Amino acid sequence: MAHILILDDDPAIRNLFTQILEDKGYRVETASNGKEGLVKMSVCTPDLIITDIMMPEMDGLELVQNIRIHHPELPV
């Protein structure tokens, strides 16, 4: 099953997405900001990223720009 990375600074949102997607059989990982997400992506590139835009340390727009450079085929 697909591996999905969820990025949001709100733990309740991360938990909600995780529960819904895991119930559908997806493998889910979470991160609280873009920097943390990039670290997780360096270990294992997900099949899909779902990200918030406004987050501390590295926001969603910076994250998407970085992904487009290093993983242009990765859906966000």
Short mmCIF file of N, CA and C in Angstrom, two decimals:
data_model
loop_
_atom_site.label_atom_id
_atom_site.label_comp_id
_atom_site.label_asym_id
_atom_site.label_seq_id
_atom_site.Cartn_x
_atom_site.Cartn_y
_atom_site.Cartn_z
N MET A 1 0.85 -1.18 0.00
CA MET A 1 0.00 0.00 0.00
C MET A 1 0.89 1.24 0.00
N ALA A 2 0.36 2.32 -0.45
CA ALA A 2 1.11 3.58 -0.58
C ALA A 2 1.53 4.12 0.78
N HIS A 3 2.66 4.83 0.75
CA HIS A 3 3.22 5.48 1.92
C HIS A 3 2.93 6.97 1.80
N ILE A 4 2.26 7.54 2.81
CA ILE A 4 1.86 8.94 2.78
C ILE A 4 2.51 9.68 3.94
N LEU A 5 3.06 10.86 3.63
CA LEU A 5 3.65 11.72 4.66
C LEU A 5 2.72 12.91 4.87
N ILE A 6 2.26 13.08 6.11
CA ILE A 6 1.37 14.19 6.50
C ILE A 6 2.19 15.21 7.27
N LEU A 7 2.12 16.47 6.85
CA LEU A 7 2.82 17.54 7.56
C LEU A 7 1.82 18.59 8.03
N ASP A 8 1.77 18.77 9.33
CA ASP A 8 0.90 19.80 9.92
C ASP A 8 1.39 20.08 11.32
N ASP A 9 1.38 21.34 11.73
CA ASP A 9 1.83 21.68 13.08
C ASP A 9 0.76 21.40 14.14
N ASP A 10 -0.45 21.10 13.74
CA ASP A 10 -1.54 20.79 14.67
C ASP A 10 -1.64 19.27 14.85
N PRO A 11 -1.33 18.78 16.06
CA PRO A 11 -1.36 17.33 16.28
C PRO A 11 -2.73 16.71 16.04
N ALA A 12 -3.81 17.45 16.31
CA ALA A 12 -5.15 16.91 16.10
C ALA A 12 -5.40 16.65 14.61
N ILE A 13 -4.93 17.54 13.75
CA ILE A 13 -5.08 17.36 12.30
C ILE A 13 -4.25 16.17 11.84
N ARG A 14 -3.01 16.07 12.31
CA ARG A 14 -2.16 14.93 11.96
C ARG A 14 -2.81 13.62 12.37
N ASN A 15 -3.34 13.59 13.59
CA ASN A 15 -3.98 12.37 14.08
C ASN A 15 -5.22 12.02 13.28
N LEU A 16 -6.02 13.01 12.92
CA LEU A 16 -7.23 12.77 12.14
C LEU A 16 -6.89 12.17 10.78
N PHE A 17 -5.96 12.81 10.06
CA PHE A 17 -5.54 12.28 8.76
C PHE A 17 -4.96 10.87 8.89
N THR A 18 -4.14 10.67 9.92
CA THR A 18 -3.51 9.36 10.13
C THR A 18 -4.57 8.29 10.34
N GLN A 19 -5.53 8.56 11.20
CA GLN A 19 -6.57 7.57 11.49
C GLN A 19 -7.38 7.23 10.23
N ILE A 20 -7.79 8.24 9.49
CA ILE A 20 -8.59 8.02 8.28
C ILE A 20 -7.79 7.21 7.25
N LEU A 21 -6.56 7.61 7.02
CA LEU A 21 -5.76 6.95 5.98
C LEU A 21 -5.32 5.54 6.39
N GLU A 22 -4.95 5.35 7.65
CA GLU A 22 -4.59 4.02 8.11
C GLU A 22 -5.78 3.07 8.07
N ASP A 23 -6.96 3.59 8.36
CA ASP A 23 -8.18 2.77 8.26
C ASP A 23 -8.42 2.29 6.83
N LYS A 24 -7.93 3.06 5.86
CA LYS A 24 -8.05 2.70 4.44
C LYS A 24 -6.89 1.82 3.98
N GLY A 25 -5.95 1.55 4.89
CA GLY A 25 -4.86 0.65 4.57
C GLY A 25 -3.55 1.31 4.15
N TYR A 26 -3.48 2.63 4.21
CA TYR A 26 -2.25 3.33 3.83
C TYR A 26 -1.24 3.31 4.98
N ARG A 27 0.02 3.35 4.63
CA ARG A 27 1.10 3.50 5.61
C ARG A 27 1.33 5.00 5.76
N VAL A 28 1.22 5.51 6.98
CA VAL A 28 1.26 6.96 7.21
C VAL A 28 2.40 7.31 8.16
N GLU A 29 3.10 8.38 7.82
CA GLU A 29 4.10 8.99 8.68
C GLU A 29 3.71 10.44 8.83
N THR A 30 4.11 11.07 9.93
CA THR A 30 3.75 12.47 10.15
C THR A 30 4.98 13.28 10.53
N ALA A 31 4.86 14.59 10.31
CA ALA A 31 5.89 15.54 10.71
C ALA A 31 5.18 16.84 11.09
N SER A 32 5.78 17.60 12.02
CA SER A 32 5.14 18.81 12.51
C SER A 32 5.57 20.07 11.77
N ASN A 33 6.56 19.94 10.86
CA ASN A 33 6.98 21.09 10.06
C ASN A 33 7.79 20.60 8.86
N GLY A 34 8.11 21.50 7.97
CA GLY A 34 8.81 21.13 6.74
C GLY A 34 10.20 20.57 6.97
N LYS A 35 10.94 21.12 7.93
CA LYS A 35 12.28 20.60 8.21
C LYS A 35 12.22 19.15 8.67
N GLU A 36 11.31 18.87 9.57
CA GLU A 36 11.15 17.50 10.05
C GLU A 36 10.72 16.58 8.90
N GLY A 37 9.86 17.09 8.05
CA GLY A 37 9.41 16.31 6.90
C GLY A 37 10.54 15.97 5.95
N LEU A 38 11.44 16.93 5.70
CA LEU A 38 12.58 16.67 4.81
C LEU A 38 13.51 15.62 5.40
N VAL A 39 13.69 15.63 6.71
CA VAL A 39 14.51 14.61 7.36
C VAL A 39 13.88 13.24 7.15
N LYS A 40 12.59 13.13 7.35
CA LYS A 40 11.91 11.85 7.15
C LYS A 40 11.98 11.41 5.70
N MET A 41 11.89 12.37 4.77
CA MET A 41 11.98 12.03 3.35
C MET A 41 13.38 11.56 2.96
N SER A 42 14.39 11.99 3.68
CA SER A 42 15.76 11.57 3.37
C SER A 42 15.97 10.10 3.70
N VAL A 43 15.17 9.56 4.60
CA VAL A 43 15.26 8.15 4.97
C VAL A 43 14.43 7.29 4.02
N CYS A 44 13.23 7.74 3.70
CA CYS A 44 12.33 6.98 2.83
C CYS A 44 11.38 7.95 2.13
N THR A 45 11.46 8.03 0.81
CA THR A 45 10.60 8.95 0.06
C THR A 45 9.18 8.39 0.00
N PRO A 46 8.20 9.18 0.44
CA PRO A 46 6.81 8.71 0.39
C PRO A 46 6.26 8.72 -1.03
N ASP A 47 5.08 8.13 -1.20
CA ASP A 47 4.39 8.14 -2.48
C ASP A 47 3.55 9.40 -2.66
N LEU A 48 3.20 10.04 -1.55
CA LEU A 48 2.35 11.23 -1.57
C LEU A 48 2.64 12.06 -0.32
N ILE A 49 2.57 13.39 -0.47
CA ILE A 49 2.71 14.28 0.68
C ILE A 49 1.46 15.14 0.78
N ILE A 50 0.94 15.22 2.00
CA ILE A 50 -0.16 16.13 2.30
C ILE A 50 0.40 17.13 3.31
N THR A 51 0.38 18.42 2.95
CA THR A 51 1.02 19.40 3.83
C THR A 51 0.14 20.61 4.10
N ASP A 52 0.29 21.12 5.29
CA ASP A 52 -0.27 22.40 5.68
C ASP A 52 0.61 23.48 5.04
N ILE A 53 0.11 24.67 4.90
CA ILE A 53 0.91 25.76 4.35
C ILE A 53 1.62 26.53 5.46
N MET A 54 0.89 26.90 6.49
CA MET A 54 1.47 27.72 7.56
C MET A 54 1.94 26.82 8.71
N MET A 55 3.28 26.67 8.81
CA MET A 55 3.90 25.87 9.86
C MET A 55 5.16 26.59 10.33
N PRO A 56 5.61 26.30 11.56
CA PRO A 56 6.84 26.91 12.04
C PRO A 56 8.07 26.29 11.37
N GLU A 57 9.19 26.95 11.49
CA GLU A 57 10.50 26.52 11.01
C GLU A 57 10.61 26.49 9.49
N MET A 58 9.80 25.71 8.80
CA MET A 58 9.76 25.70 7.35
C MET A 58 8.31 25.50 6.95
N ASP A 59 7.74 26.50 6.27
CA ASP A 59 6.32 26.40 5.92
C ASP A 59 6.12 25.49 4.71
N GLY A 60 4.87 25.24 4.40
CA GLY A 60 4.51 24.34 3.32
C GLY A 60 4.99 24.80 1.95
N LEU A 61 5.01 26.11 1.72
CA LEU A 61 5.47 26.62 0.42
C LEU A 61 6.96 26.36 0.22
N GLU A 62 7.76 26.59 1.25
CA GLU A 62 9.19 26.29 1.16
C GLU A 62 9.41 24.79 0.95
N LEU A 63 8.63 24.01 1.64
CA LEU A 63 8.72 22.56 1.50
C LEU A 63 8.43 22.13 0.07
N VAL A 64 7.35 22.63 -0.49
CA VAL A 64 6.97 22.27 -1.86
C VAL A 64 8.05 22.69 -2.84
N GLN A 65 8.62 23.87 -2.66
CA GLN A 65 9.72 24.31 -3.54
C GLN A 65 10.90 23.34 -3.47
N ASN A 66 11.23 22.91 -2.26
CA ASN A 66 12.33 21.97 -2.08
C ASN A 66 12.01 20.63 -2.72
N ILE A 67 10.80 20.17 -2.56
CA ILE A 67 10.38 18.89 -3.15
C ILE A 67 10.44 18.97 -4.68
N ARG A 68 10.00 20.06 -5.26
CA ARG A 68 10.00 20.23 -6.71
C ARG A 68 11.42 20.17 -7.28
N ILE A 69 12.40 20.61 -6.50
CA ILE A 69 13.79 20.57 -6.95
C ILE A 69 14.36 19.15 -6.85
N HIS A 70 14.13 18.49 -5.72
CA HIS A 70 14.77 17.20 -5.45
C HIS A 70 13.92 15.98 -5.82
N HIS A 71 12.61 16.14 -5.86
CA HIS A 71 11.70 15.03 -6.19
C HIS A 71 10.56 15.56 -7.07
N PRO A 72 10.85 16.01 -8.28
CA PRO A 72 9.83 16.66 -9.10
C PRO A 72 8.62 15.78 -9.44
N GLU A 73 8.78 14.48 -9.38
CA GLU A 73 7.68 13.58 -9.72
C GLU A 73 6.76 13.28 -8.53
N LEU A 74 7.15 13.70 -7.34
CA LEU A 74 6.40 13.38 -6.12
C LEU A 74 5.14 14.23 -6.00
N PRO A 75 3.96 13.60 -5.91
CA PRO A 75 2.73 14.40 -5.77
C PRO A 75 2.60 15.02 -4.38
N VAL A 76 2.22 16.29 -4.36
CA VAL A 76 2.03 17.02 -3.10
C VAL A 76 0.63 17.58 -3.10
#
